[in-house]
Short mmCIF file of C-alpha atoms in Angstrom, two decimals:
data_model
loop_
_atom_site.label_atom_id
_atom_site.label_comp_id
_atom_site.label_asym_id
_atom_site.label_seq_id
_atom_site.Cartn_x
_atom_site.Cartn_y
_atom_site.Cartn_z
CA MET G 1 5.84 5.81 -32.37
CA ILE G 2 4.00 8.68 -30.69
CA THR G 3 1.54 10.38 -33.03
CA SER G 4 -1.36 12.81 -32.59
CA ARG G 5 -4.46 13.78 -34.53
CA ALA G 6 -3.69 17.34 -33.47
CA PHE G 7 -0.96 17.48 -36.13
CA ALA G 8 -3.18 16.27 -38.99
CA GLY G 9 -3.69 18.76 -41.82
CA ARG G 10 -0.97 21.10 -40.57
CA ARG G 11 2.38 21.79 -42.20
CA TYR G 12 5.69 21.81 -40.34
CA ALA G 13 9.25 22.58 -41.36
CA VAL G 14 11.97 20.39 -39.85
CA LEU G 15 15.52 21.81 -39.81
CA GLY G 16 18.23 19.28 -39.01
CA LEU G 17 17.84 15.59 -39.80
CA ALA G 18 19.87 13.72 -37.24
CA ARG G 19 18.12 11.07 -35.13
CA SER G 20 15.53 13.33 -33.52
CA GLY G 21 14.91 15.25 -36.76
CA LEU G 22 14.18 12.12 -38.77
CA ALA G 23 12.02 10.77 -35.93
CA THR G 24 10.06 14.03 -36.04
CA VAL G 25 9.56 13.78 -39.80
CA GLU G 26 8.27 10.22 -39.44
CA ALA G 27 5.95 10.96 -36.49
CA LEU G 28 4.47 14.06 -38.12
CA GLY G 29 3.92 12.23 -41.39
CA ALA G 30 2.24 9.32 -39.60
CA SER G 31 -0.01 11.87 -37.85
CA GLY G 32 -1.24 13.26 -41.16
CA ALA G 33 0.87 16.42 -41.20
CA GLY G 34 2.71 17.83 -44.18
CA VAL G 35 6.47 18.12 -43.67
CA THR G 36 9.13 20.17 -45.42
CA ALA G 37 12.55 18.98 -44.25
CA TRP G 38 16.12 20.16 -44.65
CA ASP G 39 19.66 19.19 -43.72
CA ASP G 40 22.94 20.20 -45.34
CA ARG G 41 23.78 16.50 -45.73
CA GLU G 42 22.42 14.94 -48.91
CA ASP G 43 22.11 11.47 -47.38
CA ALA G 44 19.92 12.87 -44.59
CA ARG G 45 17.68 14.61 -47.15
CA ASP G 46 17.36 11.30 -48.99
CA GLU G 47 16.20 9.62 -45.78
CA ALA G 48 13.58 12.32 -45.26
CA MET G 49 12.34 11.92 -48.83
CA ALA G 50 11.93 8.20 -48.17
CA LEU G 51 9.58 9.24 -45.33
CA ASN G 52 7.50 11.28 -47.83
CA ALA G 53 8.78 14.66 -46.73
CA ASP G 54 9.15 17.53 -49.18
CA ILE G 55 12.69 18.89 -49.35
CA GLY G 56 13.27 22.59 -48.83
CA ASP G 57 15.43 24.85 -46.70
CA PRO G 58 13.19 26.67 -44.17
CA LEU G 59 15.46 29.70 -44.55
CA HIS G 60 14.52 30.06 -48.20
CA ILE G 61 10.81 29.22 -48.26
CA ASP G 62 7.73 31.21 -47.28
CA LEU G 63 6.83 30.01 -43.76
CA ILE G 64 3.52 31.84 -43.50
CA GLY G 65 0.83 29.33 -42.58
CA PHE G 66 3.22 26.76 -41.12
CA ALA G 67 2.30 25.40 -37.68
CA GLY G 68 5.91 25.35 -36.55
CA VAL G 69 9.58 25.08 -37.43
CA VAL G 70 11.02 22.06 -35.60
CA VAL G 71 14.75 22.49 -35.00
CA SER G 72 17.43 20.40 -33.36
CA PRO G 73 18.45 21.60 -29.88
CA GLY G 74 21.91 22.09 -31.39
CA VAL G 75 20.72 25.01 -33.56
CA PRO G 76 21.96 28.21 -31.79
CA LEU G 77 18.83 30.37 -31.89
CA ASN G 78 20.75 33.42 -30.65
CA ARG G 79 22.85 33.36 -33.85
CA HIS G 80 20.98 31.30 -36.46
CA PRO G 81 18.98 33.27 -39.07
CA ILE G 82 16.03 30.85 -38.83
CA ALA G 83 14.96 32.66 -35.65
CA ALA G 84 14.32 35.97 -37.42
CA HIS G 85 12.83 34.29 -40.50
CA ALA G 86 10.30 32.35 -38.42
CA ARG G 87 9.51 35.39 -36.29
CA GLU G 88 8.68 37.46 -39.39
CA ALA G 89 6.21 34.75 -40.47
CA HIS G 90 4.74 34.51 -36.92
CA VAL G 91 5.66 30.82 -36.80
CA PRO G 92 6.88 29.28 -33.52
CA ILE G 93 10.24 27.53 -33.34
CA ILE G 94 9.80 24.29 -31.42
CA GLY G 95 11.53 20.99 -30.66
CA ASP G 96 10.48 17.36 -30.64
CA VAL G 97 9.82 17.54 -26.88
CA GLU G 98 7.22 20.25 -27.55
CA LEU G 99 5.53 17.98 -30.09
CA PHE G 100 5.44 15.26 -27.43
CA ALA G 101 3.84 17.77 -25.04
CA GLU G 102 1.20 18.67 -27.62
CA ALA G 103 0.45 14.96 -28.17
CA ARG G 104 0.02 14.18 -24.45
CA ASP G 105 -3.76 14.56 -24.25
CA GLN G 106 -4.17 11.66 -26.69
CA LEU G 107 -1.81 9.31 -24.82
CA PRO G 108 -2.98 6.76 -22.23
CA PRO G 109 -2.95 8.02 -18.60
CA HIS G 110 0.57 8.95 -17.57
CA LYS G 111 2.83 11.29 -15.62
CA VAL G 112 5.78 13.28 -16.99
CA VAL G 113 8.94 13.92 -14.97
CA GLY G 114 11.24 16.59 -16.43
CA ILE G 115 14.82 16.77 -15.13
CA THR G 116 17.21 19.62 -15.85
CA GLY G 117 20.36 21.13 -14.36
CA THR G 118 23.92 21.86 -15.39
CA ASN G 119 25.28 18.55 -14.09
CA GLY G 120 23.75 15.29 -12.96
CA LYS G 121 20.57 15.39 -15.03
CA SER G 122 21.45 12.29 -17.07
CA THR G 123 22.24 10.29 -13.95
CA VAL G 124 19.06 11.43 -12.17
CA THR G 125 17.01 10.57 -15.28
CA ALA G 126 18.51 7.10 -15.54
CA LEU G 127 18.29 6.54 -11.78
CA VAL G 128 14.61 7.53 -11.57
CA THR G 129 13.87 5.29 -14.56
CA HIS G 130 15.68 2.36 -12.94
CA MET G 131 13.95 2.84 -9.58
CA LEU G 132 10.51 2.98 -11.19
CA GLU G 133 11.17 -0.03 -13.41
CA SER G 134 12.48 -1.97 -10.40
CA ALA G 135 9.19 -1.21 -8.65
CA GLY G 136 7.15 -2.46 -11.62
CA VAL G 137 6.02 0.95 -12.88
CA PRO G 138 5.79 1.24 -16.72
CA THR G 139 8.48 3.79 -17.51
CA LEU G 140 10.04 5.34 -20.61
CA MET G 141 13.19 7.47 -20.64
CA GLY G 142 13.76 10.12 -23.30
CA GLY G 143 14.52 13.73 -24.11
CA ASN G 144 18.24 14.47 -24.06
CA ILE G 145 19.05 10.83 -23.30
CA GLY G 146 18.41 7.58 -25.14
CA LEU G 147 16.17 7.31 -28.19
CA PRO G 148 14.18 10.29 -29.53
CA ILE G 149 10.91 10.46 -27.60
CA LEU G 150 8.68 10.44 -30.71
CA THR G 151 10.12 7.11 -31.88
CA ARG G 152 8.89 5.32 -28.77
CA ASP G 153 5.60 3.49 -28.43
CA PRO G 154 3.20 5.14 -25.94
CA LEU G 155 3.28 3.61 -22.47
CA THR G 156 0.61 1.13 -21.50
CA PRO G 157 -0.54 1.89 -17.93
CA ASN G 158 -0.21 -0.75 -15.22
CA GLU G 159 -3.00 -1.89 -12.90
CA ASN G 160 -2.72 1.42 -11.05
CA GLY G 161 -3.61 3.18 -14.28
CA VAL G 162 -0.47 5.18 -14.97
CA GLY G 163 2.90 5.09 -16.72
CA VAL G 164 5.75 7.57 -16.30
CA TYR G 165 7.75 9.38 -19.00
CA VAL G 166 11.11 10.50 -17.54
CA LEU G 167 12.68 13.24 -19.66
CA GLU G 168 16.19 14.67 -19.40
CA LEU G 169 15.86 18.28 -20.57
CA SER G 170 18.71 20.51 -21.66
CA SER G 171 18.23 24.26 -21.52
CA TYR G 172 17.96 24.22 -25.32
CA GLN G 173 15.07 21.75 -25.19
CA ILE G 174 13.31 23.91 -22.60
CA ASP G 175 13.81 26.93 -24.87
CA LEU G 176 11.99 25.03 -27.65
CA SER G 177 9.05 24.00 -25.43
CA HIS G 178 5.94 26.09 -24.83
CA SER G 179 3.35 23.68 -23.41
CA LEU G 180 5.44 21.12 -21.52
CA ALA G 181 3.75 21.08 -18.11
CA CYS G 182 5.70 18.42 -16.19
CA ASP G 183 3.86 16.69 -13.35
CA ILE G 184 7.22 16.74 -11.55
CA ALA G 185 10.01 19.13 -12.59
CA VAL G 186 13.53 18.79 -11.14
CA LEU G 187 16.54 21.13 -11.01
CA THR G 188 19.73 19.35 -9.94
CA ASN G 189 22.12 22.33 -9.80
CA LEU G 190 23.12 25.44 -11.68
CA THR G 191 26.62 26.58 -12.62
CA PRO G 192 27.87 28.61 -15.62
CA ASP G 193 27.67 26.65 -18.90
CA HIS G 194 26.67 27.20 -22.55
CA LEU G 195 27.24 30.94 -22.14
CA ASP G 196 27.82 31.25 -25.90
CA ARG G 197 24.09 30.60 -26.35
CA TYR G 198 22.74 33.01 -23.72
CA ASP G 199 22.94 36.59 -22.54
CA GLY G 200 25.33 35.71 -19.72
CA PHE G 201 24.67 33.40 -16.80
CA ALA G 202 21.38 35.15 -16.00
CA GLY G 203 19.99 34.14 -19.40
CA TYR G 204 21.09 30.54 -18.93
CA ALA G 205 19.53 30.41 -15.45
CA ALA G 206 16.29 31.91 -16.78
CA SER G 207 16.13 29.15 -19.38
CA LYS G 208 16.32 26.49 -16.67
CA ALA G 209 13.76 28.31 -14.52
CA ARG G 210 11.26 28.29 -17.41
CA LEU G 211 10.66 24.58 -16.76
CA PHE G 212 8.89 25.52 -13.53
CA SER G 213 6.93 28.42 -15.04
CA LEU G 214 5.41 25.98 -17.54
CA GLN G 215 3.95 23.90 -14.69
CA HIS G 216 0.41 24.14 -13.32
CA ARG G 217 -0.25 25.01 -9.67
CA ASP G 218 -1.02 21.42 -8.64
CA GLN G 219 2.24 20.07 -10.11
CA VAL G 220 5.42 19.47 -8.12
CA ALA G 221 8.81 21.21 -8.29
CA ILE G 222 11.92 19.60 -6.79
CA VAL G 223 15.04 21.77 -6.46
CA ALA G 224 18.41 20.80 -5.02
CA VAL G 225 19.41 23.93 -3.10
CA ASP G 226 23.13 23.21 -2.70
CA ASP G 227 24.11 26.24 -4.83
CA ASP G 228 22.96 29.85 -4.59
CA PRO G 229 21.49 30.18 -8.12
CA SER G 230 19.29 27.12 -7.52
CA LYS G 231 18.21 28.56 -4.16
CA MET G 232 17.17 31.75 -5.94
CA ILE G 233 15.07 29.82 -8.45
CA ALA G 234 13.45 27.84 -5.63
CA GLY G 235 12.59 31.08 -3.89
CA ARG G 236 10.56 32.24 -6.90
CA ILE G 237 8.47 29.06 -7.25
CA ASN G 238 4.96 29.59 -5.91
CA HIS G 239 3.48 26.12 -6.39
CA ARG G 240 4.24 22.79 -4.68
CA LEU G 241 7.96 22.78 -3.94
CA HIS G 242 10.31 20.23 -2.36
CA ARG G 243 13.75 21.61 -1.48
CA VAL G 244 16.40 18.87 -1.24
CA SER G 245 20.14 18.81 -0.59
CA ALA G 246 23.05 16.40 -0.85
CA LYS G 247 23.41 16.94 2.90
CA ASP G 248 20.12 15.04 3.35
CA ILE G 249 21.89 11.78 2.42
CA ASP G 250 23.43 9.77 5.27
CA PRO G 251 26.93 8.59 4.21
CA ALA G 252 26.15 5.19 5.78
CA ASP G 253 23.20 4.84 3.43
CA GLN G 254 25.18 6.01 0.40
CA ALA G 255 27.84 3.39 1.11
CA ARG G 256 25.24 0.73 0.21
CA TRP G 257 24.80 2.16 -3.32
CA PRO G 258 27.92 1.07 -5.27
CA ALA G 259 27.29 3.16 -8.41
CA LEU G 260 26.37 6.33 -6.51
CA GLN G 261 29.54 7.30 -4.69
CA GLY G 262 30.83 10.85 -4.15
CA PRO G 263 29.10 14.10 -3.14
CA HIS G 264 27.66 14.74 -6.59
CA ASN G 265 25.93 11.37 -6.50
CA ALA G 266 24.50 12.17 -3.07
CA GLN G 267 22.78 15.10 -4.77
CA ASN G 268 21.69 12.90 -7.69
CA ALA G 269 20.28 10.33 -5.26
CA VAL G 270 18.35 12.83 -3.15
CA CYS G 271 16.70 14.28 -6.28
CA ALA G 272 15.71 10.81 -7.51
CA ILE G 273 14.42 9.76 -4.09
CA ALA G 274 12.20 12.86 -3.94
CA VAL G 275 10.74 12.10 -7.39
CA CYS G 276 9.99 8.51 -6.51
CA ARG G 277 8.39 9.43 -3.20
CA VAL G 278 6.04 11.85 -4.96
CA LEU G 279 5.19 9.04 -7.38
CA GLY G 280 4.30 6.74 -4.48
CA LEU G 281 7.25 4.37 -4.12
CA ASN G 282 7.87 3.09 -0.60
CA ASP G 283 11.20 3.05 1.25
CA GLU G 284 11.92 -0.59 0.39
CA GLN G 285 11.37 0.01 -3.34
CA ILE G 286 13.54 3.13 -3.23
CA GLU G 287 16.39 1.38 -1.41
CA ARG G 288 16.30 -1.56 -3.82
CA GLY G 289 16.53 0.79 -6.80
CA LEU G 290 19.45 2.74 -5.34
CA ALA G 291 21.38 -0.41 -4.42
CA THR G 292 20.98 -2.06 -7.85
CA TYR G 293 21.54 0.97 -10.06
CA LYS G 294 24.48 0.74 -12.48
CA SER G 295 26.15 3.97 -13.60
CA LEU G 296 25.68 5.36 -17.09
CA PRO G 297 28.51 5.11 -19.61
CA HIS G 298 30.95 8.03 -19.35
CA ARG G 299 29.66 9.11 -15.91
CA MET G 300 31.97 7.82 -13.19
CA GLU G 301 31.87 4.50 -15.03
CA LEU G 302 34.25 1.84 -13.71
CA VAL G 303 35.75 0.50 -16.97
CA GLY G 304 38.37 -1.82 -15.56
CA GLU G 305 40.75 -2.89 -12.83
CA VAL G 306 44.28 -3.74 -13.92
CA GLY G 307 46.97 -4.76 -11.44
CA GLY G 308 44.97 -3.47 -8.49
CA VAL G 309 44.38 -0.06 -10.15
CA ARG G 310 40.78 0.99 -10.84
CA TRP G 311 40.03 3.06 -13.95
CA PHE G 312 37.00 5.39 -14.10
CA ASN G 313 35.56 6.97 -17.24
CA ASP G 314 33.94 10.33 -16.46
CA SER G 315 34.18 11.72 -20.00
CA LYS G 316 30.79 13.43 -19.59
CA ALA G 317 32.48 15.95 -17.26
CA THR G 318 32.81 18.65 -19.91
CA ASN G 319 33.35 21.53 -17.50
CA ALA G 320 35.22 22.11 -14.25
CA ALA G 321 32.05 22.15 -12.14
CA SER G 322 31.20 18.60 -13.22
CA ALA G 323 34.79 17.35 -12.84
CA ALA G 324 35.14 18.72 -9.30
CA PRO G 325 32.76 16.20 -7.63
CA ALA G 326 34.61 13.35 -9.33
CA LEU G 327 37.87 14.54 -7.78
CA ALA G 328 36.11 14.89 -4.43
CA ALA G 329 34.95 11.27 -4.61
CA PHE G 330 38.50 9.93 -4.09
CA PRO G 331 40.10 11.49 -1.00
CA PRO G 332 43.47 10.21 0.24
CA ALA G 333 43.17 6.82 1.95
CA PRO G 334 45.43 7.63 3.78
CA ASP G 335 47.77 8.83 0.99
CA GLN G 336 46.90 10.39 -2.34
CA ARG G 337 45.82 7.73 -4.81
CA LEU G 338 44.17 9.66 -7.67
CA HIS G 339 45.69 10.00 -11.14
CA TRP G 340 43.67 12.57 -13.10
CA ILE G 341 43.45 12.77 -16.90
CA ALA G 342 42.11 16.20 -17.91
CA GLY G 343 42.04 18.60 -20.82
CA GLY G 344 40.47 19.07 -24.22
CA GLN G 345 38.68 22.12 -25.55
CA ALA G 346 38.32 24.49 -22.59
CA LYS G 347 35.02 26.25 -22.04
CA GLY G 348 36.52 29.36 -20.48
CA ASP G 349 35.77 28.59 -16.84
CA GLY G 350 39.26 27.26 -16.07
CA LEU G 351 39.79 24.86 -13.17
CA SER G 352 38.68 27.05 -10.27
CA ALA G 353 35.81 24.68 -9.36
CA CYS G 354 38.32 21.82 -9.14
CA ARG G 355 40.93 23.68 -7.07
CA PRO G 356 39.48 22.69 -3.63
CA TRP G 357 40.13 19.05 -4.55
CA PHE G 358 43.64 19.38 -5.97
CA SER G 359 44.96 17.92 -2.71
CA ASN G 360 43.27 14.61 -3.61
CA VAL G 361 45.31 14.28 -6.82
CA LYS G 362 48.60 12.39 -6.93
CA ARG G 363 49.45 13.36 -10.52
CA ALA G 364 47.65 15.05 -13.46
CA TYR G 365 47.99 14.00 -17.11
CA LEU G 366 46.96 16.83 -19.43
CA ILE G 367 45.75 16.49 -23.02
CA GLY G 368 44.35 18.58 -25.85
CA GLU G 369 44.13 22.31 -26.47
CA ALA G 370 43.84 23.10 -22.76
CA MET G 371 47.07 21.31 -21.86
CA GLU G 372 49.27 24.39 -21.41
CA SER G 373 46.62 26.65 -19.87
CA PHE G 374 45.66 23.91 -17.37
CA ALA G 375 49.33 23.27 -16.57
CA ALA G 376 49.81 26.98 -15.86
CA GLU G 377 46.68 27.11 -13.70
CA ILE G 378 47.67 24.02 -11.70
CA GLY G 379 51.19 25.39 -11.20
CA GLU G 380 52.99 23.64 -8.37
CA ALA G 381 49.81 22.33 -6.72
CA ILE G 382 49.95 18.94 -8.49
CA PRO G 383 52.74 17.12 -10.36
CA VAL G 384 51.83 17.42 -14.05
CA GLU G 385 52.54 15.35 -17.15
CA ARG G 386 51.98 17.07 -20.51
CA SER G 387 50.65 13.96 -22.19
CA GLY G 388 49.15 15.58 -25.27
CA ASP G 389 46.70 12.86 -26.23
CA MET G 390 44.64 10.12 -24.61
CA ALA G 391 46.89 7.20 -25.57
CA ALA G 392 49.94 8.85 -24.01
CA ALA G 393 47.99 9.82 -20.88
CA VAL G 394 46.74 6.26 -20.32
CA LYS G 395 50.23 4.84 -20.91
CA GLN G 396 51.85 7.28 -18.47
CA ALA G 397 49.16 6.79 -15.82
CA ALA G 398 49.44 3.00 -16.11
CA ALA G 399 53.20 3.22 -15.57
CA ALA G 400 52.87 5.47 -12.52
CA ALA G 401 49.83 4.02 -10.75
CA GLU G 402 50.29 1.53 -7.92
CA PRO G 403 47.88 -1.12 -6.55
CA GLY G 404 45.06 0.69 -4.71
CA ASP G 405 45.34 3.80 -6.89
CA ILE G 406 42.58 5.28 -9.06
CA VAL G 407 42.94 6.60 -12.62
CA LEU G 408 40.16 9.02 -13.50
CA LEU G 409 39.31 10.52 -16.87
CA SER G 410 37.34 13.62 -15.90
CA PRO G 411 38.39 16.17 -18.52
CA ALA G 412 36.73 19.42 -17.35
CA CYS G 413 36.62 20.26 -21.06
CA ALA G 414 34.64 19.72 -24.21
CA SER G 415 35.99 17.02 -26.51
CA PHE G 416 35.82 18.64 -29.93
CA ASP G 417 39.52 19.39 -30.34
CA GLN G 418 40.41 15.69 -30.64
CA PHE G 419 37.10 13.78 -30.72
CA LYS G 420 33.65 13.86 -32.29
CA ASP G 421 31.99 14.06 -28.85
CA TYR G 422 32.46 13.05 -25.21
CA GLU G 423 31.18 9.54 -25.99
CA GLN G 424 33.92 8.89 -28.55
CA ARG G 425 36.46 10.23 -26.03
CA GLY G 426 35.14 7.92 -23.30
CA ASN G 427 35.02 4.94 -25.64
CA MET G 428 38.65 5.43 -26.61
CA PHE G 429 39.62 5.62 -22.94
CA ARG G 430 37.71 2.40 -22.21
CA GLU G 431 39.39 0.61 -25.15
CA LEU G 432 42.84 1.73 -24.06
CA VAL G 433 42.21 0.57 -20.50
CA GLN G 434 40.88 -2.78 -21.65
CA ALA G 435 43.97 -3.23 -23.83
CA LEU G 436 46.16 -2.79 -20.74
CA GLY G 437 44.84 -6.06 -19.34
CA HIS G 438 46.06 -7.92 -22.41
CA GLU G 439 49.60 -6.59 -22.63
#
């Protein structure tokens, strides 16, 4: 795991004991820090006790003298009382990524790439990691993706004397970071999201922009300027800046990258290419990485082909802005061929971002709480089935789809009305599709 002598002799409170919280308890304890931990779940408290943590709710203890309160990114600081309690004690609220940043000066030589944005950040993180690994660069992926960063062993540099930590960073993780100076910071795009946690879109955009303000003057910013809010952020950056755009990708080149189809993946690719060029990869290494990349689960993931129909799991598309590029990826050829499964717990942005691509859709199958509101918004633009749930949607799409057609789960909604998270939703879709091949 990643530890630091800087934590020794200090005391931290850890609120929330899911994977990253327990990893934080263990790493701080191994560094010689005192830890007071809390979670509403008794089994999680028991796990923390087994790691020698004291048990106490940070809301009900005196925090004066603590070095920090480490919270899960899921804790809504705009509403949770821990924010005021910590502020009164003059104790910073931080996340595990901030602890990683504070431990950096004791790690072997390395670079840190931080990737944020409303959509695409997971794909860019995984793609950069794959391209670097394919080129023989010691690389570790973490942050909002994969295993908690503090659980990982520090990178051992290669013969060139450097390893690369590639971090996917949500706005919440940026909010909880104060000293994370990324050698390369990336913004993929910016559209309204998570507005329940911020003072409108401006507050959300400011959170993303903070990633660049934490950088030093000799570090590199990469911004995809395909949307106006991202352009505005780029215009305020006064250190080394690379502006990129999906338009920079030649469609003939993109055709050679099987897992990176569609306009959104052109943007993902151009961001990853820019990162890897800054890190010194040559054109041959970059091309090899792009051509051999395999998509992440739940992100335009091909989960099966049954009777000449291809089925794609894009469950990670939890808002309309992230579903729209998936619809754009399957234009008529020459006739409409796309069957779209959508719906769930709507985020309030409706389907306006998807509307330009309605003409690509042969039929829509609507599920979850948003079923009626989406049906009303679609109106006569697309034939609609009110499927209700995933099993019915898959059954109806399988009956209607013809050889050469595409069935796409790209919900444009959160999953919490019917599922634990988008991963459970995508896994159910995959299982239902795989069962079709055995009927």
